[in-house]
Short mmCIF file of C-alpha atoms and ligand atoms in Angstrom, two decimals:
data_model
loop_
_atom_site.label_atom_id
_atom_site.label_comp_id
_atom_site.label_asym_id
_atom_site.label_seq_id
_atom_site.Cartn_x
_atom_site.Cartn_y
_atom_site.Cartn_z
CA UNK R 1 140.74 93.02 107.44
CA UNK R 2 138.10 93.25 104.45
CA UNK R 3 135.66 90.35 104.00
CA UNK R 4 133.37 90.54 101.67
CA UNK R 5 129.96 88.77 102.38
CA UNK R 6 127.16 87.46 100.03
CA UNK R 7 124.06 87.55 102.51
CA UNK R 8 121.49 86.60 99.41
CA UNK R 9 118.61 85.04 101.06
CA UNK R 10 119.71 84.81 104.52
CA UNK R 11 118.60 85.70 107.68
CA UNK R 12 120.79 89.05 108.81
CA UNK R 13 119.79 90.06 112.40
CA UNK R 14 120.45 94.19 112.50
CA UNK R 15 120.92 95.05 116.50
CA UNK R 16 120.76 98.35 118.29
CA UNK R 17 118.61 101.33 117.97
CA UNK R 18 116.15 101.76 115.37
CA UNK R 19 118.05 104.86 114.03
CA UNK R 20 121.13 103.18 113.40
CA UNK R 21 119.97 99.47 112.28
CA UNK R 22 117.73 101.77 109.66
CA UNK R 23 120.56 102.98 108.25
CA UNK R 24 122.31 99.90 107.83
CA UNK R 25 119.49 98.01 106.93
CA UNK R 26 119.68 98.97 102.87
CA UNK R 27 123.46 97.53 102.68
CA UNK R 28 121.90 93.96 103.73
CA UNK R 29 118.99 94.46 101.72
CA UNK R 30 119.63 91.13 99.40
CA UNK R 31 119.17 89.19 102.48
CA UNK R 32 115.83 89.13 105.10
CA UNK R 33 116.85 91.74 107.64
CA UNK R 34 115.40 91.90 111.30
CA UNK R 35 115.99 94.52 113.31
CA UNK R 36 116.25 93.70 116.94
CA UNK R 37 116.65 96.44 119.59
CA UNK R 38 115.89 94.33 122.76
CA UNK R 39 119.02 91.68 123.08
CA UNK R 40 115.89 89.65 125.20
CA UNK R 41 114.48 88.57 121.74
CA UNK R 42 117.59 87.31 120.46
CA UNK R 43 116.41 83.66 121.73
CA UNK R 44 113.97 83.89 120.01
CA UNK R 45 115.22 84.20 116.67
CA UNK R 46 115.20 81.99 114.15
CA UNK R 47 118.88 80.20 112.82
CA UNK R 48 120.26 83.52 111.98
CA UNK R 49 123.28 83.72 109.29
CA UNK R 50 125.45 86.93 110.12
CA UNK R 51 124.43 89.17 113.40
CA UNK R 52 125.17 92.96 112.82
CA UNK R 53 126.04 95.19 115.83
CA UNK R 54 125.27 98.44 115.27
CA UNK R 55 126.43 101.09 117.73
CA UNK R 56 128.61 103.77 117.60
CA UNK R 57 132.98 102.83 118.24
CA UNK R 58 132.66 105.13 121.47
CA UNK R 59 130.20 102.71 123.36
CA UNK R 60 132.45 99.81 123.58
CA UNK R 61 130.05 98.49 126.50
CA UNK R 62 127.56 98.27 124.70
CA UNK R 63 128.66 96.76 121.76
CA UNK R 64 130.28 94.05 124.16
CA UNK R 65 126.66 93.88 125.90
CA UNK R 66 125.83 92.81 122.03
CA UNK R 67 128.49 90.00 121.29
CA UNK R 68 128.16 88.65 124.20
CA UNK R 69 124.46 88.25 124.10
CA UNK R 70 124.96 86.74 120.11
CA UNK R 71 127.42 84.37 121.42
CA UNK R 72 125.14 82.71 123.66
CA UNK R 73 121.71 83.03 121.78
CA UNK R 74 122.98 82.97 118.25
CA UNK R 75 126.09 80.60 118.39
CA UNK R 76 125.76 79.60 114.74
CA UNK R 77 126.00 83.11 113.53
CA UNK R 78 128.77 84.94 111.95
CA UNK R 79 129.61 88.32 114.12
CA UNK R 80 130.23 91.96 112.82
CA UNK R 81 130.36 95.49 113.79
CA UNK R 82 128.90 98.43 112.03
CA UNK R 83 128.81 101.79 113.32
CA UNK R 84 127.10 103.88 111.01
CA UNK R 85 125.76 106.97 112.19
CA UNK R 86 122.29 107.78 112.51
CA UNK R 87 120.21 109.67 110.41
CA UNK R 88 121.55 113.78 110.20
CA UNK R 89 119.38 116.33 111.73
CA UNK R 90 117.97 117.28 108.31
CA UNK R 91 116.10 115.39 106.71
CA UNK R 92 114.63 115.72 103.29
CA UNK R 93 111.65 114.46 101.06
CA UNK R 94 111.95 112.48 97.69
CA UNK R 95 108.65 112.80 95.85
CA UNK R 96 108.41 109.72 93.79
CA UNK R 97 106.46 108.71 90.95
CA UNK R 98 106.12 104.88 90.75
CA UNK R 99 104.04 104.58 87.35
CA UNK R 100 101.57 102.54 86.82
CA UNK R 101 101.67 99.80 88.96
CA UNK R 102 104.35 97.47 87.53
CA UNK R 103 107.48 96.91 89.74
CA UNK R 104 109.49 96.90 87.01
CA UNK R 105 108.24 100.49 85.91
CA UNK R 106 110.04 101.94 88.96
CA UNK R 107 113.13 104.68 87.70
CA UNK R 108 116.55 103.69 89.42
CA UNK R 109 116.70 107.37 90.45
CA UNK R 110 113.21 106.14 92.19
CA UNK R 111 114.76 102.93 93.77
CA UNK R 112 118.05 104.90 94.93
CA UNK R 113 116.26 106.94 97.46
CA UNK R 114 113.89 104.65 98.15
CA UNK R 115 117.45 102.15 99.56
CA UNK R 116 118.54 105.26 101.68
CA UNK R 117 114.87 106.06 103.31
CA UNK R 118 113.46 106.02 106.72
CA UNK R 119 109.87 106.26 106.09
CA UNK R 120 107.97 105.53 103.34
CA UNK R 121 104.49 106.83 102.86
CA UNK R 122 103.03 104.92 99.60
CA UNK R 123 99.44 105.69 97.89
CA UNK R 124 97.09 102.82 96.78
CA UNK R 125 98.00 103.20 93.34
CA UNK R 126 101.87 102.45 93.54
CA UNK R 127 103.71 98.98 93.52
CA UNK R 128 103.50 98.50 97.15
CA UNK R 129 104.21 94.65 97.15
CA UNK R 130 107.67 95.54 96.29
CA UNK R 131 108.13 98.33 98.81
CA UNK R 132 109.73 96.90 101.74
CA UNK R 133 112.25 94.91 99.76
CA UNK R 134 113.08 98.15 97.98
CA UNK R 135 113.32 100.37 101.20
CA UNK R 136 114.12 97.85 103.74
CA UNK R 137 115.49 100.20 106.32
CA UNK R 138 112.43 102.38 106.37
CA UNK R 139 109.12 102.42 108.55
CA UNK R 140 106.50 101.82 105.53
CA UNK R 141 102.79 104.16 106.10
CA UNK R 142 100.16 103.01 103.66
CA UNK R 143 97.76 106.42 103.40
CA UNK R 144 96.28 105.47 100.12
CA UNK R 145 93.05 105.08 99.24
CA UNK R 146 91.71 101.24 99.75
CA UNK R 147 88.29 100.61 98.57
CA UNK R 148 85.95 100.33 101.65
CA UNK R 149 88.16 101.83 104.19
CA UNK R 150 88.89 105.59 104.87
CA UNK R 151 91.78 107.17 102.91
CA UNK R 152 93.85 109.31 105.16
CA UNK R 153 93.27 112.96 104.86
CA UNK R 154 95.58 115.23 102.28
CA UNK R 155 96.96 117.26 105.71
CA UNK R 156 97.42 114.64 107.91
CA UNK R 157 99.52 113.11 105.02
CA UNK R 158 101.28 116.55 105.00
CA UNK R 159 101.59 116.62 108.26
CA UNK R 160 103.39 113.15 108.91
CA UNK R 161 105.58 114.08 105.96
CA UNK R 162 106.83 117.16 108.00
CA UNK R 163 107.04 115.54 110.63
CA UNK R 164 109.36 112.87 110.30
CA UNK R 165 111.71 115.28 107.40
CA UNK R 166 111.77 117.53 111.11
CA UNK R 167 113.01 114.78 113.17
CA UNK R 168 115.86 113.98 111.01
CA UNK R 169 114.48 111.73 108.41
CA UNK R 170 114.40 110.73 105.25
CA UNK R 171 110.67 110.59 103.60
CA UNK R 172 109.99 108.63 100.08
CA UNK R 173 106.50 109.91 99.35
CA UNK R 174 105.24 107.42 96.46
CA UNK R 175 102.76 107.96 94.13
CA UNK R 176 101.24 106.34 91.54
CA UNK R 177 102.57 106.87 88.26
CA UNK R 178 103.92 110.68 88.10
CA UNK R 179 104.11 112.85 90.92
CA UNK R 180 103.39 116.06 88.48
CA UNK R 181 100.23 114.40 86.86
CA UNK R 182 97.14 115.07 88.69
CA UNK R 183 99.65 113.67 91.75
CA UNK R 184 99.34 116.74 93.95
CA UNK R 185 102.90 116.69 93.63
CA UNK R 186 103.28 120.49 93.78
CA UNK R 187 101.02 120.57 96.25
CA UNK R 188 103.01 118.45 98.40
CA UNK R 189 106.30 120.47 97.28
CA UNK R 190 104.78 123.75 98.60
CA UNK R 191 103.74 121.98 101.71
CA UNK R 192 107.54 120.88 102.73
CA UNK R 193 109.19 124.25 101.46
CA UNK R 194 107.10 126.47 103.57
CA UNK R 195 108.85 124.47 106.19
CA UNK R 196 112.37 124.61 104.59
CA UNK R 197 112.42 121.36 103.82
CA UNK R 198 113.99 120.19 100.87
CA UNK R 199 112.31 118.07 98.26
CA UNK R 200 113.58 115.88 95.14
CA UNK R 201 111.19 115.57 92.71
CA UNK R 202 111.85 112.12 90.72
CA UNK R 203 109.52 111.89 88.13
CA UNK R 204 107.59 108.67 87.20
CA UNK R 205 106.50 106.85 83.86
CA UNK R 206 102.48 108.21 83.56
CA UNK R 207 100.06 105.94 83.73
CA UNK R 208 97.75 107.99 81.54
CA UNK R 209 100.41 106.68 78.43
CA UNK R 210 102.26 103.94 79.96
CA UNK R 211 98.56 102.01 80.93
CA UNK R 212 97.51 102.23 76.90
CA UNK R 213 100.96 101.46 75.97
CA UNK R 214 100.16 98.30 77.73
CA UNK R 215 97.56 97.06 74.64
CA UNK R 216 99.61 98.67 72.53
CA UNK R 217 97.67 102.16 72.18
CA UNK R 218 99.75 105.00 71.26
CA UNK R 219 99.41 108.51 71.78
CA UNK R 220 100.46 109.77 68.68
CA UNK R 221 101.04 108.11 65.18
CA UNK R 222 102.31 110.12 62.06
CA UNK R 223 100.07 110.75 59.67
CA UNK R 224 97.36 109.91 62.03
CA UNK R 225 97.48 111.66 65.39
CA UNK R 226 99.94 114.42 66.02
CA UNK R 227 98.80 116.11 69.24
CA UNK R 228 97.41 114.08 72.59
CA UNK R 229 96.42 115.80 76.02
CA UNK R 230 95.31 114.38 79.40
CA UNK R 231 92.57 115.16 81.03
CA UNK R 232 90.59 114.51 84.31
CA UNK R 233 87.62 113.38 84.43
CA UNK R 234 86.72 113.41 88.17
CA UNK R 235 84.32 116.42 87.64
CA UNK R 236 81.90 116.31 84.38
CA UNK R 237 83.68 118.53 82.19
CA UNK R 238 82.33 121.82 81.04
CA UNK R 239 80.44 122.93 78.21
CA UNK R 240 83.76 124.78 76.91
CA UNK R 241 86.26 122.29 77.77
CA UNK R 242 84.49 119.30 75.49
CA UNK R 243 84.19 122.35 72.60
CA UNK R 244 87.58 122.08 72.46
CA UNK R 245 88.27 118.77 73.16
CA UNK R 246 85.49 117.19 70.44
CA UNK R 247 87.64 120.02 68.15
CA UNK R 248 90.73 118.49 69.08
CA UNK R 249 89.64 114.77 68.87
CA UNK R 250 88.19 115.63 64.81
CA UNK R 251 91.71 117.31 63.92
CA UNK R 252 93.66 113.86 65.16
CA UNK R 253 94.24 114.28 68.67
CA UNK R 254 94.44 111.88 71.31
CA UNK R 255 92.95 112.04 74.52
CA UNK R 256 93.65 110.16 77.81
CA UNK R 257 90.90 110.67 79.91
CA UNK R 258 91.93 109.97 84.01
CA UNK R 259 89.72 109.57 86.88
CA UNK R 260 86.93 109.64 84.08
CA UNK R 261 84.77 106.28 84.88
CA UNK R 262 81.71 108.07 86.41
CA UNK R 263 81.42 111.12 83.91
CA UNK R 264 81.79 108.77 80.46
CA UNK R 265 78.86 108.89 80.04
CA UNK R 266 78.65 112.57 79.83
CA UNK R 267 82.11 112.99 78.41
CA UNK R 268 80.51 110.28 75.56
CA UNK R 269 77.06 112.24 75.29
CA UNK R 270 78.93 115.94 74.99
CA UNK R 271 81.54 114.93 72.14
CA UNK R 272 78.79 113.41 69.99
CA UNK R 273 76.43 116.21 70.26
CA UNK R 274 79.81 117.97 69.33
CA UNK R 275 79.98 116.62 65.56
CA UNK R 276 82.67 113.85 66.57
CA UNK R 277 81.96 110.54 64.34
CA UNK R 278 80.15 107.88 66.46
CA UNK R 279 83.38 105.76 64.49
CA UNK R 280 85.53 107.50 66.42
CA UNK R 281 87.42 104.57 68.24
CA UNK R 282 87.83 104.37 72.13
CA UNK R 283 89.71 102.44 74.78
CA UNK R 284 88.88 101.71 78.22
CA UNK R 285 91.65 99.83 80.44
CA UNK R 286 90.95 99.32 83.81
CA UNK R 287 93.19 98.24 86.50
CA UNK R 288 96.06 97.29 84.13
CA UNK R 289 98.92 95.12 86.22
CA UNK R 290 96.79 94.33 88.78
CA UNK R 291 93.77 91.75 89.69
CA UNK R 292 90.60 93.15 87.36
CA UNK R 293 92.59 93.73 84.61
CA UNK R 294 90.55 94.47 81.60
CA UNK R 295 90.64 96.58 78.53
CA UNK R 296 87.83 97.12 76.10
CA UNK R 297 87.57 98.47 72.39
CA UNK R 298 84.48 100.28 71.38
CA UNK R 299 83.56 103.20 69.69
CA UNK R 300 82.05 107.02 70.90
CA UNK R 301 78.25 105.16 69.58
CA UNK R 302 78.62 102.28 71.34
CA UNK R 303 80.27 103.22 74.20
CA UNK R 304 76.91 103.73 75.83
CA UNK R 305 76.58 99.88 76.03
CA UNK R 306 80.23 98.20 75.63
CA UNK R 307 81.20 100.34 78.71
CA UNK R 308 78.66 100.54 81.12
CA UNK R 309 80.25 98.57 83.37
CA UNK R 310 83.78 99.62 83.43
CA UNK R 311 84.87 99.82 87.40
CA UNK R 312 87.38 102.33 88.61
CA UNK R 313 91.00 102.41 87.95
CA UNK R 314 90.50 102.86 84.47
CA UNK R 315 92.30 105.36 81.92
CA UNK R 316 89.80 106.03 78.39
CA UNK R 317 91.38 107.03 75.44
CA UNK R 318 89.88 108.40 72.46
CA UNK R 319 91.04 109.08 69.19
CA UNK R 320 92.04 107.65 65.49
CA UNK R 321 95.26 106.29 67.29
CA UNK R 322 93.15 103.44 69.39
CA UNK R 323 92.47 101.66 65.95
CA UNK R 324 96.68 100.89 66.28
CA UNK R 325 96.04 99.04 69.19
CA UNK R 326 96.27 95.29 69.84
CA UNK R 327 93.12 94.25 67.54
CA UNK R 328 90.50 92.34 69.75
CA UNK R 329 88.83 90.68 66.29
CA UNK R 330 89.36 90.26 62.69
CA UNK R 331 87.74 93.80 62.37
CA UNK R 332 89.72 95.31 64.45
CA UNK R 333 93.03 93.51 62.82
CA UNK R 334 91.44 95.41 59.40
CA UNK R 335 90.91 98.55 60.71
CA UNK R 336 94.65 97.95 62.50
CA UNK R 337 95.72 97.62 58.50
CA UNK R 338 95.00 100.24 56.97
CA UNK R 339 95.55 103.08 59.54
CA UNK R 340 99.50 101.76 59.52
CA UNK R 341 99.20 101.55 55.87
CA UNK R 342 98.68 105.40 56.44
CA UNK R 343 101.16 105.83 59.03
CA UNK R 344 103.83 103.87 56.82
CA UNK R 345 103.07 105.92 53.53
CA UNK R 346 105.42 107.44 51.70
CA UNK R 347 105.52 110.90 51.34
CA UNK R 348 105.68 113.74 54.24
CA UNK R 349 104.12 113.31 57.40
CA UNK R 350 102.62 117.07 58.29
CA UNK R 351 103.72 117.87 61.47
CA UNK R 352 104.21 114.20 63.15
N1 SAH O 401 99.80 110.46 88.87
C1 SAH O 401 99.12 109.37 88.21
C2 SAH O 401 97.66 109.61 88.02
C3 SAH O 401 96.88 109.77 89.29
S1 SAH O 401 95.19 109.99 89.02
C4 SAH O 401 99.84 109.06 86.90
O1 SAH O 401 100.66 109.86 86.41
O2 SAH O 401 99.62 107.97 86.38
C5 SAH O 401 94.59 108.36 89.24
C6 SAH O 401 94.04 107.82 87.95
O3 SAH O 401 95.08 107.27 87.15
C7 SAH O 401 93.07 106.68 88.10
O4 SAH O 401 91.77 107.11 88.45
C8 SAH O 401 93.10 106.09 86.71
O5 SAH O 401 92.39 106.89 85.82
C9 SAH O 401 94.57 106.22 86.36
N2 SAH O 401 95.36 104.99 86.64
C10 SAH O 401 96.52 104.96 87.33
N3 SAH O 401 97.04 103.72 87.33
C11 SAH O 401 96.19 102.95 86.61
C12 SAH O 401 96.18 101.57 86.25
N4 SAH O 401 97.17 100.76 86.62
N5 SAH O 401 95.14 101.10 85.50
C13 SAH O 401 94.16 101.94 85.11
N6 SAH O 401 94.10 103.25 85.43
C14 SAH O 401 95.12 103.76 86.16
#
């Protein structure tokens, strides 16, 4: 017999051992899934819609144990069996970017493994309201960074990771925006191959273009800007590196400046004793789709003051290309005019 159930919304109690009710967890997932591994809890329940027994066919005693115990403590609840297996030996690691922040950023590729996981260990800077509906068979580990409390260490992040992928598992490791930009993502990679695990890399949309995007600030524009980089800012940069980076900014490109709130003011000070216009138009955006949500136009000479208190998350870009931005005044709107009038000429764009 096939029945086909819509459990949208309601209650689905998951029974058994963790290992198996976490693998059927993810085909419930539109409904609000308990797993119950003690049948002394079932009492205890709240009206539950459809009770799921899941043990293997070859423990029939067991799985009468179950029904029996549903029948008396859940009476109004539809009965079924499942008897998936539980998770292989090997497990693996998806490495997944989440970009910047927005649940509706995530990749399907991201949300796929994410449905068949058994642990999830998320970083501060991903979506993680959205996890457990998204992996709702999985244990969920929060190691990022919150503000005021201590970030778990890089190797005991490693470590976990290994250690669940050993026992059997299968370990989403979420990031903020893409694993391979300033992510440690290799990092991690190396880490789980030196153990023969194996790793799927599923890349992310970056917050270092998809956070600008967000007021409308492009990376490149033809005619305008036809090369952009990304760059970290978490160490003041070196005499060298803003040489070529205040040459780069005067022949049009763009830069997105990560991790880069505490050094502006050197990154600032070193392109302008560079030769770069004080015109030259910047963006600050700071922690774009999420609570504090600000962006700010300015420019390299005023920066100084417009800036100085600009809190961490926040992604600076400089460049000609900020001026195509969502214009904050009737200034802006102008200087919005005429670099598309540019853009939109006729005649042929070098190199963009
Ligand atoms: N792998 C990430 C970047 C990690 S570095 C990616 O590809 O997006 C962390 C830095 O990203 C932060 O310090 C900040 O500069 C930037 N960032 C990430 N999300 C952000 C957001 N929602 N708003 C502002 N800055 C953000």
């Amino acid at each position: 017999m096939f029945v086909e159930i819509d459990v949208t919304g309601s209650a689905v109690a998951l029974l058994g051992a963790k290992e198996r009710t976490s693998r059927v967890a993810r085909k419930y997932a539109a409904g609000q899934t308990l797993q119950v591994e003690d049948a002394s809890h079932l009492a205890d329940l709240a009206p539950v819609s459809l009770a799921v027994v899941c043990v293997g066919e070859q423990d029939a005693a067991t799985r009468d144990e179950w029904a029996r115990s549903v029948r008396q403590h859940l009476p109004g609840a539809l009965l079924t069996f499942d008897a998936e297996q539980p998770a292989p030996a090997s497990g693996m690691v998806f490495l997944i970017g989440a970009g910047p922040g927005k649940a509706g950023y995530m990749t399907a590729r991201a949300l796929e493994a994410l449905a068949e996981s058994d642990v999830v260990l998320i970083d501060h800077l991903a979506p993680a309201a959205d996890i457990a509906s998204w992996a709702p068979g999985a244990e969920i580990i929060d190691v990022g960074k919150v503000p005021g409390k201590h970030k778990v260490p890089q190797r005991d992040i490693d470590r976990l990771m290994i250690e669940k992928a050993h026992a059997g598992l299968k370990v989403a490791r979420v990031k903020g925006g893409d694993p391979y930009v300033f992510g440690r993502g290799t990092e991690e990679l190396y880490v789980c191959e030196r153990e023969g695990i194996d790793v799927e890399v599923i890349s992310g949309v970056t917050s270092s273009i998809a956070v600008p995007a967000s007021a409308k600030v492009p990376m490149t524009l033809r005619k305008v800007g036809h090369m952009f980089t990304v760059v970290s800012g978490h160490s003041e940069l070196a005499d060298a590196e803003l040489d070529h980076l205040a040459g780069f900014i005067k022949l049009g490109g763009t830069v997105s400046l990560l991790m880069g709130v505490r050094t502006l003011p050197h990154t600032v000070a070193g392109l302008l004793a560079r030769g770069v216009e004080g015109q030259m138009p910047l963006a600050t955006f700071e922690n774009v789709y999420r609570e504090g949500e600000r962006v700010t136009f300015s420019t390299l000479a005023k920066a100084g003051t417009d800036l100085a208190d600009i809190k961490a998350p926040a992604i600076t870009v400089i460049g000609r290309v900020v001026d195509a931005g969502e214009p904050a005044d009737e200034a802006a709107a102008c200087r919005r005019d005429a670099l598309l009038a540019q853009a939109l000429s006729e005649g042929r764009a070098a190199r963009t």
